[in-house]
PDB file of C-alpha atoms in Angstrom:
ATOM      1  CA  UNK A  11       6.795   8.571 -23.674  1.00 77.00           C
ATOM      2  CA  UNK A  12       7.885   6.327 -20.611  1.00 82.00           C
ATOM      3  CA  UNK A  13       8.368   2.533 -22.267  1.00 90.00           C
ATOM      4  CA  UNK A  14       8.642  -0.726 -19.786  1.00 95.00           C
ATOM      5  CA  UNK A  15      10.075  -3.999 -21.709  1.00 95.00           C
ATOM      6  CA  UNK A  16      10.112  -7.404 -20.114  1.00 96.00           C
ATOM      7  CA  UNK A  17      12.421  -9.515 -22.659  1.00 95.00           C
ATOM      8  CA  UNK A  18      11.433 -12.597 -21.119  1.00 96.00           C
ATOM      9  CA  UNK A  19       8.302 -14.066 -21.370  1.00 95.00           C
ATOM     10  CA  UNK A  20       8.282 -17.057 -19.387  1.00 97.00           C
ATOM     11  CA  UNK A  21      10.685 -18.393 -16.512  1.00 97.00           C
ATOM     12  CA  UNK A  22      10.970 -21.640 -14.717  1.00 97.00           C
ATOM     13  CA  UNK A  23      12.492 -22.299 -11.366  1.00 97.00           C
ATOM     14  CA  UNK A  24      13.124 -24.990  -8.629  1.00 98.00           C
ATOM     15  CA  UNK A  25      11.838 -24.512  -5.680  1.00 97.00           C
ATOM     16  CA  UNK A  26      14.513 -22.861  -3.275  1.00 97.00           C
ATOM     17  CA  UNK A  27      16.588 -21.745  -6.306  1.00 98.00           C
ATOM     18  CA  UNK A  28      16.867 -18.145  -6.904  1.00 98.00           C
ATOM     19  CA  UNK A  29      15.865 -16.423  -9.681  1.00 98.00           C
ATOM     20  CA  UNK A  30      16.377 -13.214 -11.689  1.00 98.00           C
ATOM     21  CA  UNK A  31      13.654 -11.355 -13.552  1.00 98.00           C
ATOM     22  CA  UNK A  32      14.668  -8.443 -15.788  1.00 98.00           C
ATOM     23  CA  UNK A  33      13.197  -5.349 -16.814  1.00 98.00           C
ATOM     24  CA  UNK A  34      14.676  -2.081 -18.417  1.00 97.00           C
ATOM     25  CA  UNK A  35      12.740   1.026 -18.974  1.00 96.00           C
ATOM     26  CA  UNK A  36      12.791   4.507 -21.258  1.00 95.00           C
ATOM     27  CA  UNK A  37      12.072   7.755 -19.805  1.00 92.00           C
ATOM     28  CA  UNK A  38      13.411  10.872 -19.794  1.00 90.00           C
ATOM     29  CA  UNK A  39      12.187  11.956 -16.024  1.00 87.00           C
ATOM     30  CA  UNK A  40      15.107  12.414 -13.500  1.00 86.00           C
ATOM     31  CA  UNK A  41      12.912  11.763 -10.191  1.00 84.00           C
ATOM     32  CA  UNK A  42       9.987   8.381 -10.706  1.00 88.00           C
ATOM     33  CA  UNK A  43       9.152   5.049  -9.091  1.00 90.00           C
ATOM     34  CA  UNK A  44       9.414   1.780 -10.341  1.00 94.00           C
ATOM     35  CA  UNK A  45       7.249  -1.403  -9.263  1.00 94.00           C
ATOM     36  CA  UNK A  46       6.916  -5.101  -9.701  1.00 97.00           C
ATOM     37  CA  UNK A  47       3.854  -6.569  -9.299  1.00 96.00           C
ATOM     38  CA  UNK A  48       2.586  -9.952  -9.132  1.00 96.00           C
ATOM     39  CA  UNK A  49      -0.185 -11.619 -10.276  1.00 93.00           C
ATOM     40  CA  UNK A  50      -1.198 -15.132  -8.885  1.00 91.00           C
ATOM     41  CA  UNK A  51      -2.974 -17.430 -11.576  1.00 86.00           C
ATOM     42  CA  UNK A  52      -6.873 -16.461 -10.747  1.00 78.00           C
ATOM     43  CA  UNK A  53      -5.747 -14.072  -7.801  1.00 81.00           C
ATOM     44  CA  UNK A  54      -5.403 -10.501  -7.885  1.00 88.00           C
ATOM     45  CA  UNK A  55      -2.342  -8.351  -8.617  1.00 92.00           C
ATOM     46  CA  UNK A  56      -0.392  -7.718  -5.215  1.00 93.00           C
ATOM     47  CA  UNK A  57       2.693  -5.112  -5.051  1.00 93.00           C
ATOM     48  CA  UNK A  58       5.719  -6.875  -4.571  1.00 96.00           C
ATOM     49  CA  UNK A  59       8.006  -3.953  -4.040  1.00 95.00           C
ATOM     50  CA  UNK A  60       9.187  -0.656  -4.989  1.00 93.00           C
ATOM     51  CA  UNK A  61      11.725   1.311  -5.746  1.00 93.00           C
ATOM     52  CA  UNK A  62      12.257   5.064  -5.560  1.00 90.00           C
ATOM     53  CA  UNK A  63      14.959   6.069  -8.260  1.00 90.00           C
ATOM     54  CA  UNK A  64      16.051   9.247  -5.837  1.00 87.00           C
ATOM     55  CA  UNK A  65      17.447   6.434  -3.435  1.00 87.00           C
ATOM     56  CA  UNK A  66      20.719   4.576  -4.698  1.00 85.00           C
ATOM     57  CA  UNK A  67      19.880   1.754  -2.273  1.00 92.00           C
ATOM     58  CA  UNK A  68      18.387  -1.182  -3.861  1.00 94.00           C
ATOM     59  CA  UNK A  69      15.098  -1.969  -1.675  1.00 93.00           C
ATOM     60  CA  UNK A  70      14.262  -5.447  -0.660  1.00 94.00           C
ATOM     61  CA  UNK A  71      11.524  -6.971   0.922  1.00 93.00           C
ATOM     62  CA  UNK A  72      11.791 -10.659   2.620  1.00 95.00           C
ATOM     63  CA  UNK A  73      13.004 -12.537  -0.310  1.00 97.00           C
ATOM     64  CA  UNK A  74      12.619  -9.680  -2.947  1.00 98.00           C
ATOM     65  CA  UNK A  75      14.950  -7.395  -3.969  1.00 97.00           C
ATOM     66  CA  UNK A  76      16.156  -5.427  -6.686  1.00 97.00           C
ATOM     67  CA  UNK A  77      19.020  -4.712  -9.186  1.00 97.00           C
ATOM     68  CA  UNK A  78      17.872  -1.426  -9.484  1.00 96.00           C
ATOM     69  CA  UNK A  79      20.864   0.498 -12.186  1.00 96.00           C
ATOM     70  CA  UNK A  80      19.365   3.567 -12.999  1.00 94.00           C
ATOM     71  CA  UNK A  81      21.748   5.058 -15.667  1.00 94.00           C
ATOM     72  CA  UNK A  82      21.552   2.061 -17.441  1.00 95.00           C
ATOM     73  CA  UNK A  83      17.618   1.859 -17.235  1.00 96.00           C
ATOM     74  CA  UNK A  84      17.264  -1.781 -15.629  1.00 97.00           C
ATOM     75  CA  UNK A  85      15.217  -2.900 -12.996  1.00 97.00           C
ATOM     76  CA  UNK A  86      15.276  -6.646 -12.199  1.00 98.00           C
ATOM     77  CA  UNK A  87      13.882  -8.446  -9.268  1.00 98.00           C
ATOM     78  CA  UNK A  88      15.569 -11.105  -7.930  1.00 98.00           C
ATOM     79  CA  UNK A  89      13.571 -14.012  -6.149  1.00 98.00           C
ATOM     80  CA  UNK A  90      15.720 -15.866  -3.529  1.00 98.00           C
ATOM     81  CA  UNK A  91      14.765 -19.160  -2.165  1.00 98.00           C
ATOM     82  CA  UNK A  92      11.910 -19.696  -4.534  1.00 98.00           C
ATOM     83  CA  UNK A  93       8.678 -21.074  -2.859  1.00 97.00           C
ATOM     84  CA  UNK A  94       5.952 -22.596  -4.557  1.00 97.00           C
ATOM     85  CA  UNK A  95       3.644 -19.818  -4.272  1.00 95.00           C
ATOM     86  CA  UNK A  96       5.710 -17.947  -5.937  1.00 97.00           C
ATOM     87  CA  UNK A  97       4.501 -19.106  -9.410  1.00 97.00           C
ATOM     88  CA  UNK A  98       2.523 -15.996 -11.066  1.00 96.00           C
ATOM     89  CA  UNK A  99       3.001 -13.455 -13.624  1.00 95.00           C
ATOM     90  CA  UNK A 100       5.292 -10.554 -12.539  1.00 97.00           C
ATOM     91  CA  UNK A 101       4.794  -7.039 -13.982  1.00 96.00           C
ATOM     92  CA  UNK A 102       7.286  -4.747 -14.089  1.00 97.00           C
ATOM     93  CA  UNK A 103       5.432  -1.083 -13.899  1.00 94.00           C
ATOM     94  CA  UNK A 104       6.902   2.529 -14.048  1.00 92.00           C
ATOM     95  CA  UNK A 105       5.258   4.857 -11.789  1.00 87.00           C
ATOM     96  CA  UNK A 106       4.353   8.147 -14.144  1.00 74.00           C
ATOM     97  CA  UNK A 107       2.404  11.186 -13.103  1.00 70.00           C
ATOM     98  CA  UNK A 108      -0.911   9.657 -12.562  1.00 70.00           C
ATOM     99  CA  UNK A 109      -0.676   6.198 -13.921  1.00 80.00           C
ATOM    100  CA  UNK A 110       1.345   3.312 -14.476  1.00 88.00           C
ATOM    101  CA  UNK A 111       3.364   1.831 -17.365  1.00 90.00           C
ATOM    102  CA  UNK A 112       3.510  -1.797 -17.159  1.00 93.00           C
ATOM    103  CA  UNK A 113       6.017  -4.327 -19.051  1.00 94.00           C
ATOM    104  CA  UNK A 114       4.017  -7.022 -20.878  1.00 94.00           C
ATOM    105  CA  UNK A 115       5.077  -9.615 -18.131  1.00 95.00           C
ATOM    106  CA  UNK A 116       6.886 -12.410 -17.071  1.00 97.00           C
ATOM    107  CA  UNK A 117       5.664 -16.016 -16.719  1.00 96.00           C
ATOM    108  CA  UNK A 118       7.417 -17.279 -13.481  1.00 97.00           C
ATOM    109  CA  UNK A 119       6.822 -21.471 -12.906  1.00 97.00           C
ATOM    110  CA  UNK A 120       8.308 -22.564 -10.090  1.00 97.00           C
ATOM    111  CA  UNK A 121       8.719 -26.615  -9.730  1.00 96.00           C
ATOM    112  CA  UNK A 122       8.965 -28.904  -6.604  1.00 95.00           C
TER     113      UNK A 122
ATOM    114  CA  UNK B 242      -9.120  -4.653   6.577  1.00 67.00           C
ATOM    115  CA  UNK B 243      -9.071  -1.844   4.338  1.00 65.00           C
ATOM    116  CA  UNK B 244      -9.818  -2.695   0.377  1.00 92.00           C
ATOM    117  CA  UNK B 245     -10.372  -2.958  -2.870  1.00 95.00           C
ATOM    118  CA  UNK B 246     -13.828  -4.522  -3.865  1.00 95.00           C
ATOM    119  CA  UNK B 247     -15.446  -5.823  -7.363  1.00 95.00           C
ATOM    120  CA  UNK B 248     -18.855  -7.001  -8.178  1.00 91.00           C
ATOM    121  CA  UNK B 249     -19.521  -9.197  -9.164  1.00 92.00           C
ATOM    122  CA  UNK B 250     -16.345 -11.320  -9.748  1.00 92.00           C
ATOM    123  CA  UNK B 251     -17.892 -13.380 -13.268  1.00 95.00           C
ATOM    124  CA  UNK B 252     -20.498 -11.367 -15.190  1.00 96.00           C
ATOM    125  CA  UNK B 253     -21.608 -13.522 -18.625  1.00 96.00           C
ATOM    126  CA  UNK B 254     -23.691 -10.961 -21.175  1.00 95.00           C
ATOM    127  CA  UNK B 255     -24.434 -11.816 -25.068  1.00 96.00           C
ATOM    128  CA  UNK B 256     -23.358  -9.833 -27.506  1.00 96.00           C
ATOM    129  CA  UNK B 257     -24.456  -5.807 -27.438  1.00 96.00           C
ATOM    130  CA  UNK B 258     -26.476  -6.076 -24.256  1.00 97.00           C
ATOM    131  CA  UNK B 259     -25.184  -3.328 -21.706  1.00 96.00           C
ATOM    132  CA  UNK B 260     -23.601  -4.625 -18.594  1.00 97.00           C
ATOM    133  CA  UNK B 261     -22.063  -2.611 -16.002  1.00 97.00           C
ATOM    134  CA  UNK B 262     -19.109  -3.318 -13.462  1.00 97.00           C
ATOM    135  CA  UNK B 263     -18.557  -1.870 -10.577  1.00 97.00           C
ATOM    136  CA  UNK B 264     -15.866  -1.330  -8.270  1.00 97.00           C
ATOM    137  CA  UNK B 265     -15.394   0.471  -4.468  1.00 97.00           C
ATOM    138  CA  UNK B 266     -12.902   1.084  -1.939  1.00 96.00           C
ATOM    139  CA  UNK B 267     -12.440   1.273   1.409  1.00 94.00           C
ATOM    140  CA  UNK B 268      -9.318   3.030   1.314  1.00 90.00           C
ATOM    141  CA  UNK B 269     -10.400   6.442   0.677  1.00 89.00           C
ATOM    142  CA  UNK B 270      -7.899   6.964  -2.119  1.00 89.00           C
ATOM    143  CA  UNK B 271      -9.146  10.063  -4.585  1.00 88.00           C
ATOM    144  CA  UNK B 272      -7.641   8.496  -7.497  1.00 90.00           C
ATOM    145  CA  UNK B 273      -9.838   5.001  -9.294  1.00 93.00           C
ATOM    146  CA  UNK B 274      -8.878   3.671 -12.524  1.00 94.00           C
ATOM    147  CA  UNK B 275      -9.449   1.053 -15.055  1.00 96.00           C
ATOM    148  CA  UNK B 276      -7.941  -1.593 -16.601  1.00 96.00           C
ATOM    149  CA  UNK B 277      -8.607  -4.389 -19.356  1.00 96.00           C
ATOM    150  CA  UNK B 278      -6.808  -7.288 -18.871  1.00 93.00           C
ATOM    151  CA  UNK B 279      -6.746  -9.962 -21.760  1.00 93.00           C
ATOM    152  CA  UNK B 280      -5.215 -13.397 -21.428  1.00 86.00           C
ATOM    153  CA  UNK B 281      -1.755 -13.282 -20.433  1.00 80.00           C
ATOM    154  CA  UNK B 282      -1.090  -9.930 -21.605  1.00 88.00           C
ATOM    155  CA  UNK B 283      -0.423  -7.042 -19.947  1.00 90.00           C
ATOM    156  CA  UNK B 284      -3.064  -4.775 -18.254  1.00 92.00           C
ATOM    157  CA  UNK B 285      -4.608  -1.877 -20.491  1.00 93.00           C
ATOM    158  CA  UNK B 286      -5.514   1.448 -18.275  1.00 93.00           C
ATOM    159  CA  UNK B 287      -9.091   2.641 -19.975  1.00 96.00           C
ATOM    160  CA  UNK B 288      -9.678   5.578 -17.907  1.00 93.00           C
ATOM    161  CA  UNK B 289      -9.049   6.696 -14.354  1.00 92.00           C
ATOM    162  CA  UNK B 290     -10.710   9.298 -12.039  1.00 92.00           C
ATOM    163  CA  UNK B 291      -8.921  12.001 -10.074  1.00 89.00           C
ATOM    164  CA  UNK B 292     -11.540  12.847  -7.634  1.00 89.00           C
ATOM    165  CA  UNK B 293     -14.250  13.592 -10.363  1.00 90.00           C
ATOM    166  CA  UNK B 294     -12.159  14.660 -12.701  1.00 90.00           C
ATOM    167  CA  UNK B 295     -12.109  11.786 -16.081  1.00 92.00           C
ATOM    168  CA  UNK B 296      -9.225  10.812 -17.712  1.00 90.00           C
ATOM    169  CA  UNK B 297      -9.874   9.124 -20.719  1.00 92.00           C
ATOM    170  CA  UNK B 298      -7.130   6.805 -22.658  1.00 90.00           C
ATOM    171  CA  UNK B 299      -6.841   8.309 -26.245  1.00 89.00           C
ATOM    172  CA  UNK B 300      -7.305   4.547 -27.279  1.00 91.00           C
ATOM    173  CA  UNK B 301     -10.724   3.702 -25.470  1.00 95.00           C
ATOM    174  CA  UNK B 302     -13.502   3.146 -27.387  1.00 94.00           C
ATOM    175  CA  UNK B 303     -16.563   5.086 -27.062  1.00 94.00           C
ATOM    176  CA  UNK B 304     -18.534   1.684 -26.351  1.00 95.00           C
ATOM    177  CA  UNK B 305     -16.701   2.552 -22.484  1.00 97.00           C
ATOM    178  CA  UNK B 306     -17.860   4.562 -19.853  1.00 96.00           C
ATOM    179  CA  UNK B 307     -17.726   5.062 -16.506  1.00 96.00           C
ATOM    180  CA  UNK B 308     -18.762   7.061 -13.573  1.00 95.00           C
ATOM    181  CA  UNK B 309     -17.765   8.288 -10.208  1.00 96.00           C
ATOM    182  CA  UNK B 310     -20.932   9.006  -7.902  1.00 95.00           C
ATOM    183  CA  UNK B 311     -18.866   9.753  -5.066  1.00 94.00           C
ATOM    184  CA  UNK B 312     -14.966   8.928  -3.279  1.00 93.00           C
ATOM    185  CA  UNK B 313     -16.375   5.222  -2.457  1.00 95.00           C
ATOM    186  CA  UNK B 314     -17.364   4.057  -5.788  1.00 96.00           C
ATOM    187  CA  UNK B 315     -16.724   3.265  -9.854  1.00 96.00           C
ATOM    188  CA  UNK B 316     -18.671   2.249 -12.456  1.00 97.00           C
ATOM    189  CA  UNK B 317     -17.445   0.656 -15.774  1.00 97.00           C
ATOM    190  CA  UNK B 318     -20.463   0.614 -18.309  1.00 97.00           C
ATOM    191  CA  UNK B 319     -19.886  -1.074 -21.753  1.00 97.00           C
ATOM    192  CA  UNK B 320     -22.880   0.359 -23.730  1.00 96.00           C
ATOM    193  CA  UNK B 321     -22.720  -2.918 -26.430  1.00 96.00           C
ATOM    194  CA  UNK B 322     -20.321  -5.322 -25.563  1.00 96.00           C
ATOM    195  CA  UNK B 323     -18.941  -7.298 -28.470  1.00 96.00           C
ATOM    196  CA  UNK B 324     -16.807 -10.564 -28.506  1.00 95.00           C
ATOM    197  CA  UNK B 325     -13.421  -8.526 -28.404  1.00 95.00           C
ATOM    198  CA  UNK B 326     -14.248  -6.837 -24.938  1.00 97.00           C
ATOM    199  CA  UNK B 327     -14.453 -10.118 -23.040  1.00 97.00           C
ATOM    200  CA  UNK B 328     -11.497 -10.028 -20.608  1.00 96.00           C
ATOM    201  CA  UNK B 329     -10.651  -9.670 -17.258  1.00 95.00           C
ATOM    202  CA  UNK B 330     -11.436  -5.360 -16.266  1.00 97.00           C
ATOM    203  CA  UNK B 331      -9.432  -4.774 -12.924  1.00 96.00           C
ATOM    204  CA  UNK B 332     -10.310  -2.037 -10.813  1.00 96.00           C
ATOM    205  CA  UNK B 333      -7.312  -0.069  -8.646  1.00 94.00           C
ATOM    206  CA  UNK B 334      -7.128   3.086  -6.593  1.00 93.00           C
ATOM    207  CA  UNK B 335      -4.110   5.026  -5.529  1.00 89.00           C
ATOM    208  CA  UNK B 336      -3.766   8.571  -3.333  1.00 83.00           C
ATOM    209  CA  UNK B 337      -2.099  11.733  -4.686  1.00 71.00           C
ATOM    210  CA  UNK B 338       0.801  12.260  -3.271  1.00 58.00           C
ATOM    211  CA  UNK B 339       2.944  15.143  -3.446  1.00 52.00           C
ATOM    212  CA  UNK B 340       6.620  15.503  -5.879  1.00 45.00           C
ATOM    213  CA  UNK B 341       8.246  13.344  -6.562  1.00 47.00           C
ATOM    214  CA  UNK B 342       5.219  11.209  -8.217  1.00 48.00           C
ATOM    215  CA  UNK B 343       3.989   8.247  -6.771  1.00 63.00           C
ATOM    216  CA  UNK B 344       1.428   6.213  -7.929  1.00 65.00           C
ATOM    217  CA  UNK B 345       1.215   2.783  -5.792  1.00 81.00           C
ATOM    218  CA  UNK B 346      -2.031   0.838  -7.047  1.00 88.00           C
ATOM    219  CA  UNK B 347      -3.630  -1.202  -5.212  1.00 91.00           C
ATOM    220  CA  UNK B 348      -5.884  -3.583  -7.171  1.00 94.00           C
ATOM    221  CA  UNK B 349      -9.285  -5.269  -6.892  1.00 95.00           C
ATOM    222  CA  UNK B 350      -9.880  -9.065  -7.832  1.00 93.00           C
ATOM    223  CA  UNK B 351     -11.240  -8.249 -10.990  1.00 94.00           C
ATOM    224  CA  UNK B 352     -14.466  -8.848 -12.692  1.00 96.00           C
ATOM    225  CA  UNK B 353     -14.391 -11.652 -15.762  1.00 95.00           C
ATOM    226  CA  UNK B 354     -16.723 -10.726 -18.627  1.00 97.00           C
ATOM    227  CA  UNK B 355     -17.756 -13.470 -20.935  1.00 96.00           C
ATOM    228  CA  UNK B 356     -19.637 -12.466 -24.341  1.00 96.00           C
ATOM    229  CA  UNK B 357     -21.908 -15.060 -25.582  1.00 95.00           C
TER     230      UNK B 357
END
């Protein structure tokens, strides 16, 4: 079965700093998709990008973007010039057959 | 704008008095699912619908149900709610797509349930 772990619970950062969330992942599929979502205190869980594991290019999006090594299992997300609305939860999430397999979350505060 | 929508967004019950949730989408995706989401934890899928076809968790208690009347709509009915079901339940939807699998979700507010 297809495990996410998030080893860090909570994160601070100051605003414009970047920042580096990790996440590694056990599966034994060859082809999959991994996510990172976020979810805004009260606010609903957005998709913050993806990444198809077929495609050695890391994907980025704006000020996201991924260290995405797949032999070693690890998918972080890396937050560059941190804004305040940035502060949420982030869940890392493994795209599988039918459903997803999410990481128990990250904590991100971002400061002024 | 095309969507994810869940009514109502607070629902208070007391304890063992059925409530029901309910979720649609304007997206047209054949796949609707279910998640509880407790404080600061991660969310827990209870069951999800391909087309009408159920998929139940292994780990969902029978005190869950839910239905599918048509592409548009959801239904999560807790038949006796007790103090340990109060959470957040998010609703998300997601369209098949062919190999390799895919499964963007795109996710609904949410609907808090309070137990009294």
């Amino acid at each position: 079965a297809q495990t996410v772990t998030q080893s860090q619970p909570e994160m601070s950062v100051q605003e414009a700093e970047t920042v580096t969330l990790s996440c590694t992942y056990d599966t034994s599929e060859n082809n999959y998709y991994l996510f990172w979502y976020k979810q805004p205190p009260s606010r609903q869980m957005i998709l913050v990008i993806r990444q198809e594991a077929y495609k050695q290019q890391n994907a980025t999006e704006n000020r996201f973007s991924v260290n995405f090594q797949k032999a070693a299992k690890s998918f972080s997300l890396k937050i560059s010039d941190s804004q305040l609305g940035d502060t949420a939860m982030y869940f890392c999430a493994f795209g599988d057959t039918d459903k997803l397999i999410f990481g128990t979350g990250t904590r991100l505060q971002v400061f002024p | 704008d095309a969507m994810v929508i869940q009514n109502p967004r607070y629902q208070v019950t007391q304890f063992g008095k059925p409530v029901t949730l309910s979720c649609s989408q304007t997206l047209n995706h054949n796949v609707m699912y279910w998640y509880q989401q407790k404080s600061s934890q991660a969310p827990k899928l209870l069951f999800h619908y391909y087309d009408k076809d159920f998929n139940n968790e292994a780990d969902t208690p029978d005190n869950f149900q839910s239905r599918r009347p048509n592409t548009s709509f959801c239904f999560l009915d807790i038949r006796s709610p007790g103090l340990g079901d109060a959470a957040m339940y998010l609703c998300a939807t997601s369209r098949e797509m062919d190999s390799p699998s895919y499964n963007e979700q795109f996710f609904g507010p949410g609907t808090r349930l309070t137990v009294l």
